[in-house]
Coordinates of C-alpha atoms in Angstrom, one line a residue:
M1 CA -14.7 22.5 -34.4
L2 CA -13.5 22.7 -30.8
V3 CA -9.9 23.9 -30.5
A4 CA -7.6 22.3 -28.0
L5 CA -6.3 24.9 -25.5
S6 CA -4.0 24.9 -22.5
F7 CA -5.7 23.1 -19.6
L8 CA -8.0 25.3 -17.5
I9 CA -9.2 24.5 -14.0
P10 CA -13.1 24.6 -13.8
T11 CA -14.5 27.7 -12.4
A12 CA -18.2 26.8 -12.3
A13 CA -19.6 25.8 -8.9
L14 CA -21.5 22.6 -8.4
A15 CA -25.2 23.6 -8.6
I16 CA -27.2 20.4 -9.3
T17 CA -26.8 16.7 -8.9
I18 CA -28.8 14.4 -11.1
S19 CA -30.0 11.0 -10.0
S20 CA -33.0 8.7 -10.8
G21 CA -36.1 10.8 -10.1
S22 CA -34.2 13.9 -9.3
G23 CA -33.5 16.1 -12.3
D24 CA -33.5 13.3 -14.9
L25 CA -36.2 12.3 -17.4
P26 CA -38.6 9.3 -17.2
I27 CA -37.7 6.7 -19.8
I28 CA -40.6 4.9 -21.6
E29 CA -38.8 2.6 -24.0
V30 CA -35.3 1.6 -25.1
V31 CA -34.5 -0.1 -28.4
L32 CA -31.1 -1.8 -28.8
D33 CA -29.4 -3.8 -31.5
D34 CA -27.8 -6.9 -29.9
N35 CA -25.3 -8.1 -32.5
G36 CA -27.9 -7.6 -35.3
T37 CA -31.0 -8.7 -33.3
P38 CA -33.4 -5.9 -32.3
V39 CA -34.2 -5.8 -28.6
T40 CA -37.1 -3.6 -27.2
Q41 CA -37.1 -2.9 -23.5
S42 CA -40.3 -1.4 -22.0
T43 CA -39.0 -1.6 -18.4
S44 CA -35.7 -1.4 -16.8
A45 CA -33.9 -4.8 -16.5
T46 CA -33.4 -6.6 -13.3
G47 CA -29.8 -7.7 -12.8
V48 CA -27.7 -9.0 -15.7
V49 CA -29.4 -10.5 -18.8
D50 CA -26.3 -10.8 -21.0
A51 CA -22.6 -10.6 -20.4
S52 CA -21.1 -11.7 -23.7
A53 CA -18.6 -9.6 -25.8
D54 CA -21.2 -9.1 -28.6
P55 CA -21.7 -5.5 -29.5
V56 CA -24.9 -3.9 -28.2
D57 CA -25.8 -0.6 -29.9
F58 CA -28.4 2.0 -29.0
V59 CA -31.1 2.5 -31.7
S60 CA -33.5 4.8 -29.9
I61 CA -34.6 5.9 -26.4
T62 CA -38.2 7.2 -25.8
I63 CA -38.4 9.7 -23.0
D64 CA -41.3 11.5 -21.3
D65 CA -40.6 15.3 -21.5
G66 CA -44.1 16.7 -21.5
G67 CA -45.1 13.8 -23.8
P68 CA -43.2 11.0 -25.5
I69 CA -40.1 12.0 -27.5
V70 CA -38.3 9.3 -29.5
L71 CA -34.5 10.1 -29.4
D72 CA -33.0 8.4 -32.4
E73 CA -30.3 10.9 -33.5
F74 CA -26.9 10.6 -31.8
N75 CA -24.1 13.2 -31.4
V76 CA -21.5 10.5 -31.1
T77 CA -19.5 10.1 -34.3
G78 CA -16.6 12.4 -34.4
T79 CA -16.4 12.8 -30.6
N80 CA -12.9 12.9 -29.2
S81 CA -10.9 13.8 -26.1
R82 CA -8.6 16.7 -25.3
N83 CA -6.4 17.8 -22.5
L84 CA -5.9 14.4 -20.7
N85 CA -4.8 15.3 -17.2
Y86 CA -4.0 12.0 -15.7
P87 CA -0.8 11.7 -13.5
G88 CA 2.1 10.0 -15.3
D89 CA 2.3 7.2 -12.7
L90 CA -1.4 6.5 -12.5
S91 CA -2.9 3.0 -12.9
G92 CA -6.5 1.9 -12.7
V93 CA -8.0 3.8 -15.6
S94 CA -8.6 1.9 -18.9
A95 CA -10.5 2.4 -22.2
I96 CA -12.5 -0.8 -22.5
E97 CA -13.4 -2.0 -26.0
N98 CA -15.6 -5.1 -25.8
G99 CA -13.6 -6.4 -22.9
V100 CA -10.2 -5.4 -24.2
A101 CA -8.5 -2.9 -21.9
T102 CA -6.0 -0.2 -22.9
G103 CA -4.4 1.3 -19.7
V104 CA -4.1 5.0 -19.1
N105 CA -0.3 5.2 -19.3
T106 CA 0.2 2.6 -22.1
A107 CA 0.7 3.3 -25.8
G108 CA -2.5 3.9 -27.6
F109 CA -4.7 5.0 -24.6
A110 CA -5.7 8.3 -26.2
D111 CA -6.7 6.6 -29.5
A112 CA -8.6 3.9 -27.6
L113 CA -10.4 6.5 -25.5
D114 CA -11.5 8.3 -28.7
R115 CA -12.8 5.0 -30.2
V116 CA -14.8 4.5 -27.0
L117 CA -16.2 8.0 -27.2
N118 CA -17.2 7.4 -30.9
S119 CA -18.7 3.9 -30.3
F120 CA -22.4 3.2 -30.2
D121 CA -21.7 0.0 -28.4
L122 CA -22.7 0.4 -24.7
R123 CA -20.1 -2.2 -23.8
D124 CA -17.3 0.2 -24.8
Y125 CA -16.6 2.5 -21.9
L126 CA -14.0 4.3 -19.8
A127 CA -13.3 2.2 -16.6
Y128 CA -12.0 3.4 -13.3
D129 CA -11.0 0.4 -11.0
G130 CA -8.6 0.4 -8.1
L131 CA -6.9 3.7 -8.8
S132 CA -3.3 4.0 -7.6
Q133 CA -4.1 7.6 -6.6
D134 CA -7.3 9.2 -5.2
G135 CA -9.2 10.9 -8.1
S136 CA -9.3 14.2 -6.1
N137 CA -5.5 14.5 -6.4
W138 CA -5.9 15.8 -10.0
N139 CA -8.7 18.0 -11.4
P140 CA -10.2 17.6 -13.9
D141 CA -9.7 14.4 -15.9
F142 CA -10.1 15.4 -19.6
D143 CA -12.3 17.4 -22.1
L144 CA -14.8 15.6 -24.2
V145 CA -15.2 17.3 -27.6
L146 CA -18.4 16.9 -29.7
S147 CA -18.6 16.8 -33.5
A148 CA -21.7 19.1 -33.5
P149 CA -22.9 21.7 -31.0
M150 CA -25.7 20.9 -28.5
R151 CA -28.6 23.2 -27.6
N152 CA -31.5 23.4 -25.2
D153 CA -33.7 21.1 -27.2
D154 CA -31.1 18.3 -27.0
Y155 CA -30.5 15.6 -24.4
L156 CA -27.5 14.0 -22.8
L157 CA -27.3 10.3 -21.9
V158 CA -24.7 9.4 -19.2
M159 CA -23.9 5.7 -18.6
E160 CA -22.2 4.2 -15.6
R161 CA -21.3 0.5 -15.0
N162 CA -23.4 -0.8 -12.1
G163 CA -25.0 2.7 -11.7
N164 CA -23.5 3.2 -8.4
T165 CA -21.0 6.1 -8.4
F166 CA -20.6 9.8 -9.3
F167 CA -18.8 12.3 -11.5
D168 CA -19.3 15.9 -12.7
L169 CA -19.6 17.6 -16.1
I170 CA -18.9 21.3 -17.0
P171 CA -20.0 22.6 -20.4
L172 CA -17.5 24.1 -22.9
D173 CA -17.8 26.6 -25.6
I174 CA -16.4 26.5 -29.2
N175 CA -12.9 27.5 -28.0
G176 CA -12.7 24.8 -25.3
D177 CA -13.3 27.2 -22.5
V178 CA -15.8 26.7 -19.6
I179 CA -19.0 28.6 -20.5
A180 CA -19.3 31.6 -18.2
G181 CA -22.2 31.2 -15.8
A182 CA -22.8 27.6 -16.7
E183 CA -23.8 25.1 -14.1
T184 CA -21.6 22.2 -13.1
V185 CA -23.9 19.1 -13.2
G186 CA -23.1 16.1 -11.1
F187 CA -24.4 12.6 -11.9
D188 CA -24.8 10.1 -9.1
A189 CA -26.6 6.9 -8.1
A190 CA -29.2 5.7 -8.5
Y191 CA -29.2 5.9 -12.3
R192 CA -32.6 5.5 -14.1
W193 CA -32.3 2.5 -16.4
N194 CA -30.6 -0.8 -16.2
T195 CA -29.9 -2.1 -19.7
G196 CA -29.2 -5.6 -18.3
Y197 CA -26.1 -5.9 -20.5
A198 CA -22.9 -6.2 -18.6
P199 CA -19.5 -5.8 -20.3
S200 CA -17.5 -8.9 -20.8
D201 CA -14.7 -7.7 -18.5
N202 CA -17.1 -7.4 -15.6
T203 CA -20.0 -9.8 -16.1
I204 CA -21.8 -9.1 -12.8
Q205 CA -22.2 -5.3 -13.3
P206 CA -24.7 -4.2 -16.0
M207 CA -24.6 -0.8 -17.7
W208 CA -27.0 1.7 -16.3
F209 CA -27.9 5.1 -17.7
T210 CA -29.7 8.4 -17.1
V211 CA -31.0 11.0 -19.6
V212 CA -31.1 14.7 -18.8
D213 CA -32.2 17.8 -20.7
I214 CA -29.2 19.8 -21.8
A215 CA -30.9 22.8 -20.3
A216 CA -29.8 21.5 -16.9
F217 CA -26.4 23.1 -17.5
G218 CA -28.1 26.6 -17.4
V219 CA -26.7 27.8 -20.7
D220 CA -28.5 30.0 -23.2
T221 CA -27.5 28.0 -26.2
H222 CA -28.6 30.7 -28.6
D223 CA -25.5 32.6 -27.7
D224 CA -23.4 29.7 -26.2
P225 CA -23.9 26.3 -27.9
I226 CA -22.3 23.5 -25.9
Y227 CA -19.4 22.0 -27.9
G228 CA -18.1 19.7 -25.2
F229 CA -17.7 18.9 -21.5
R230 CA -15.0 18.9 -19.0
I231 CA -15.1 15.8 -16.9
D232 CA -14.1 15.6 -13.2
N233 CA -14.4 11.9 -12.1
D234 CA -13.6 11.7 -8.4
G235 CA -16.0 8.9 -7.8
E236 CA -14.3 6.3 -9.9
A237 CA -17.3 6.1 -12.2
D238 CA -17.1 3.8 -15.2
V239 CA -18.6 6.1 -17.9
K240 CA -20.0 6.5 -21.4
F241 CA -21.7 9.5 -23.1
F242 CA -24.3 10.0 -25.8
G243 CA -25.7 13.3 -27.2
L244 CA -29.4 12.6 -28.2
D245 CA -32.2 14.3 -30.1
D246 CA -35.1 13.5 -32.3
E247 CA -33.6 15.6 -35.1
P248 CA -30.1 15.4 -36.7
F249 CA -27.2 17.1 -35.1
L250 CA -25.7 19.6 -37.6
E251 CA -22.9 22.2 -37.8
D252 CA -24.1 25.8 -37.4
L253 CA -22.9 26.9 -40.8
V254 CA -22.9 24.7 -43.9
L255 CA -21.7 25.5 -47.4
D256 CA -22.7 23.5 -50.5
K257 CA -20.7 24.5 -53.6
T258 CA -21.9 23.3 -57.0
V259 CA -21.3 24.3 -60.7
Y260 CA -23.0 24.0 -64.1
A261 CA -22.3 25.0 -67.7
G262 CA -23.9 28.2 -69.0
H263 CA -25.1 31.5 -67.7
D264 CA -28.7 32.1 -66.6
S265 CA -28.3 34.3 -63.5
G266 CA -28.3 31.3 -61.2
A267 CA -31.7 30.0 -62.3
S268 CA -30.3 26.4 -62.6
C269 CA -28.8 26.5 -59.1
G270 CA -30.3 23.5 -57.2
T271 CA -31.6 21.9 -60.4
G272 CA -29.0 21.6 -63.1
D273 CA -25.9 21.8 -61.0
G274 CA -23.5 19.3 -59.6
E275 CA -19.9 18.9 -58.3
L276 CA -18.4 19.0 -61.8
A277 CA -19.2 20.7 -65.0
S278 CA -17.7 19.9 -68.5
V279 CA -17.3 22.8 -71.0
G280 CA -15.1 23.7 -73.9
A281 CA -12.3 26.1 -73.7
G282 CA -13.7 29.6 -72.8
G283 CA -17.0 28.1 -72.0
D284 CA -19.5 29.8 -69.6
V285 CA -19.9 28.3 -66.2
T286 CA -21.9 29.3 -63.1
F287 CA -20.9 28.4 -59.6
C288 CA -23.6 28.1 -57.0
F289 CA -23.0 28.6 -53.2
T290 CA -25.8 27.4 -50.9
I291 CA -25.2 28.7 -47.4
T292 CA -27.4 27.2 -44.6
N293 CA -27.8 28.4 -41.0
N294 CA -28.5 25.3 -38.8
G295 CA -27.8 27.3 -35.6
E296 CA -30.0 29.2 -33.2
A297 CA -28.5 32.7 -33.9
P298 CA -28.9 34.8 -37.0
L299 CA -25.8 34.9 -39.2
D300 CA -24.5 38.1 -40.8
N301 CA -21.4 39.5 -42.6
L302 CA -21.3 36.5 -44.9
A303 CA -18.1 36.3 -47.0
L304 CA -16.7 33.8 -49.5
T305 CA -13.1 33.0 -50.4
D306 CA -12.4 30.9 -53.6
S307 CA -8.9 31.1 -54.9
D308 CA -9.5 29.9 -58.5
L309 CA -12.3 32.4 -58.9
G310 CA -10.2 35.2 -57.5
L311 CA -12.5 35.8 -54.5
T312 CA -11.1 36.8 -51.2
A313 CA -13.6 37.4 -48.4
A314 CA -16.1 38.5 -51.1
G315 CA -19.4 39.8 -49.7
V316 CA -22.9 39.0 -50.8
G317 CA -22.9 42.0 -53.2
T318 CA -20.3 40.3 -55.4
F319 CA -22.8 37.6 -56.4
T320 CA -26.2 37.2 -57.9
V321 CA -28.6 36.5 -55.0
V322 CA -30.8 33.6 -56.2
A323 CA -32.6 33.1 -52.9
G324 CA -32.4 34.2 -49.3
T325 CA -31.6 37.3 -47.4
S326 CA -29.0 38.5 -44.9
P327 CA -28.9 38.3 -41.9
L328 CA -29.5 34.6 -42.4
L329 CA -32.1 33.5 -39.9
Q330 CA -32.2 30.1 -38.1
G331 CA -33.0 27.2 -40.5
A332 CA -32.8 29.5 -43.6
S333 CA -30.5 29.2 -46.6
M334 CA -29.1 31.7 -49.1
V335 CA -28.2 30.7 -52.7
L336 CA -25.5 32.8 -54.4
A337 CA -24.5 32.5 -58.1
Y338 CA -21.2 33.5 -59.6
E339 CA -20.8 33.6 -63.4
T340 CA -17.5 33.2 -65.1
T341 CA -15.7 31.5 -68.0
A342 CA -13.4 28.5 -67.8
T343 CA -10.1 28.4 -69.7
S344 CA -8.6 25.4 -67.9
S345 CA -9.7 22.5 -65.7
Y346 CA -9.6 22.8 -62.0
T347 CA -11.2 21.5 -58.8
N348 CA -11.0 23.8 -55.8
T349 CA -12.4 24.6 -52.4
A350 CA -14.5 27.6 -51.4
T351 CA -14.8 28.7 -47.8
V352 CA -17.7 30.7 -46.3
T353 CA -17.4 32.7 -43.1
A354 CA -20.2 34.4 -41.1
D355 CA -20.7 36.2 -37.8
A356 CA -23.2 34.8 -35.3
L357 CA -25.3 37.5 -33.7
L358 CA -26.1 37.8 -30.0
R359 CA -29.7 37.8 -28.9
A360 CA -29.3 41.3 -27.5
G361 CA -27.7 42.5 -30.8
G362 CA -24.1 42.8 -32.0
V363 CA -21.6 40.1 -33.0
N364 CA -21.1 37.0 -30.8
T365 CA -17.3 37.3 -30.5
T366 CA -17.0 33.8 -28.9
L367 CA -18.6 32.0 -31.8
S368 CA -17.5 34.3 -34.7
P369 CA -16.4 33.8 -37.3
L370 CA -18.0 30.5 -38.1
S371 CA -16.8 28.8 -41.3
D372 CA -17.4 25.9 -43.6
S373 CA -15.9 24.7 -46.9
D374 CA -16.9 22.7 -49.9
T375 CA -15.4 21.7 -53.3
A376 CA -16.5 21.7 -56.9
G377 CA -14.7 22.1 -60.3
V378 CA -14.8 22.2 -64.1
A379 CA -13.4 20.0 -66.7
V380 CA -12.4 21.9 -69.8
S381 CA -12.0 20.2 -73.2
A382 CA -9.8 21.5 -76.1
V383 CA -12.9 22.0 -78.3
A384 CA -14.7 25.2 -78.0
P385 CA -18.4 24.9 -77.1
A386 CA -20.9 24.8 -80.0
S387 CA -24.1 26.8 -80.4
I388 CA -27.3 26.6 -82.4
S389 CA -29.3 29.7 -83.3
G390 CA -32.0 30.7 -85.7
E391 CA -35.0 32.9 -86.4
V392 CA -38.7 32.1 -86.5
V393 CA -40.9 34.2 -89.0
D394 CA -44.4 34.0 -90.4
D395 CA -45.4 33.6 -94.0
G396 CA -44.8 37.2 -94.7
G397 CA -41.3 37.1 -93.2
D398 CA -42.1 39.0 -90.0
P399 CA -40.4 37.7 -86.8
I400 CA -42.6 35.9 -84.3
E401 CA -41.9 36.5 -80.6
G402 CA -42.6 33.9 -77.8
V403 CA -42.2 30.7 -79.7
T404 CA -40.8 27.9 -77.6
I405 CA -38.0 26.0 -79.2
T406 CA -37.0 22.6 -77.7
L407 CA -33.6 21.0 -78.2
S408 CA -33.2 17.2 -77.7
G409 CA -30.3 14.9 -77.6
A410 CA -27.5 14.1 -75.2
A411 CA -28.9 17.1 -73.2
D412 CA -32.2 18.9 -73.3
A413 CA -32.7 22.6 -73.5
V414 CA -35.5 25.1 -74.1
A415 CA -35.3 28.6 -75.6
V416 CA -38.0 31.2 -76.4
T417 CA -37.8 33.5 -79.4
L418 CA -37.2 37.2 -78.7
A419 CA -39.0 40.1 -80.2
D420 CA -36.9 39.8 -83.4
G421 CA -37.8 36.1 -83.7
T422 CA -34.3 34.9 -82.9
Y423 CA -33.3 32.1 -80.5
S424 CA -30.0 30.5 -79.5
F425 CA -28.6 27.6 -77.6
T426 CA -25.0 28.2 -76.4
G427 CA -22.4 26.2 -74.5
L428 CA -23.3 22.9 -76.3

């Protein structure tokens, strides 16, 4: 997650300005949800077609980027603002929620702005109207923090009421700093697509938008995923932002912790496991840790901390590796099993950390260490677990190896006789 830091003045120079037909992407189709009614637009609207206060949400946008791409995944939920830099006596800036305005220096503005940034409703936006000071008197306005990183196969939608003015964006890294060498990208009129939907607080100016490939910011997202943007709005633009892709936006590193009763070297990880296991006092349990790399960079130096299991930054060698290898490549998962016994009930959280690797080799010190956490637990009853065992022999009393024994009841289990003809079911 992006960390709020002291405010920094942008250092990147303006390198590109996006407008309709210049650096943006052609739009083929837009699908909206107008207060529960699907609306499909195959052409940009002319003027205003609706100016009510009903919510109008984006469903999908089809662009032409070397062929049609349907963008129906949104990096919106969880977006928030940081480092608001507005002068204390400023007026003319408001967070608009379906026509209801919260002024910049009134109580609740920051919360209202965050709700606007999280909203799928194109009628919720940040308005600049009749500023009491020129926007160039302060620089920049605030930082927009995304819930998941953006990479070069992602897209950014920028919306502006009436599509007639300008602002600049500078990409930020995981620490909230301007990414070194990144381009400052300006957005200006004309914008590509008129939705035809005007906000109820300004019924004559519809909401327009433009879509741009995130690669326009000139960032190698293998080493520097974009975690947010610094906004410099000197043009009094009335703005709204959407991260877009045709695949879900995910955190770089994800941990899924589960548990089950019994010991089988992790063979039941992913099949017989869940968030809670029930065993008798002293019963065997196996914890499974599935670690997934959703990022672009390989992950190395994986370590797990789990207080109830007595693990502190434990490396992969502490566990049974059920699946996967380290370094953990893009899109891959590693499954680790840890066998123990449970003497008391508990639910606790495990945390995994990992280092992201640079494309040229070595650890990416900006991104590292990445981390994620998840919770699972055991419920221990006062009764010790039961077991069933026996022996299979032939008519002469000699043991028979390889006989499959099936147990049925509240739970099913299978055992195979050993060389001496014995079998057992434990932890029942």
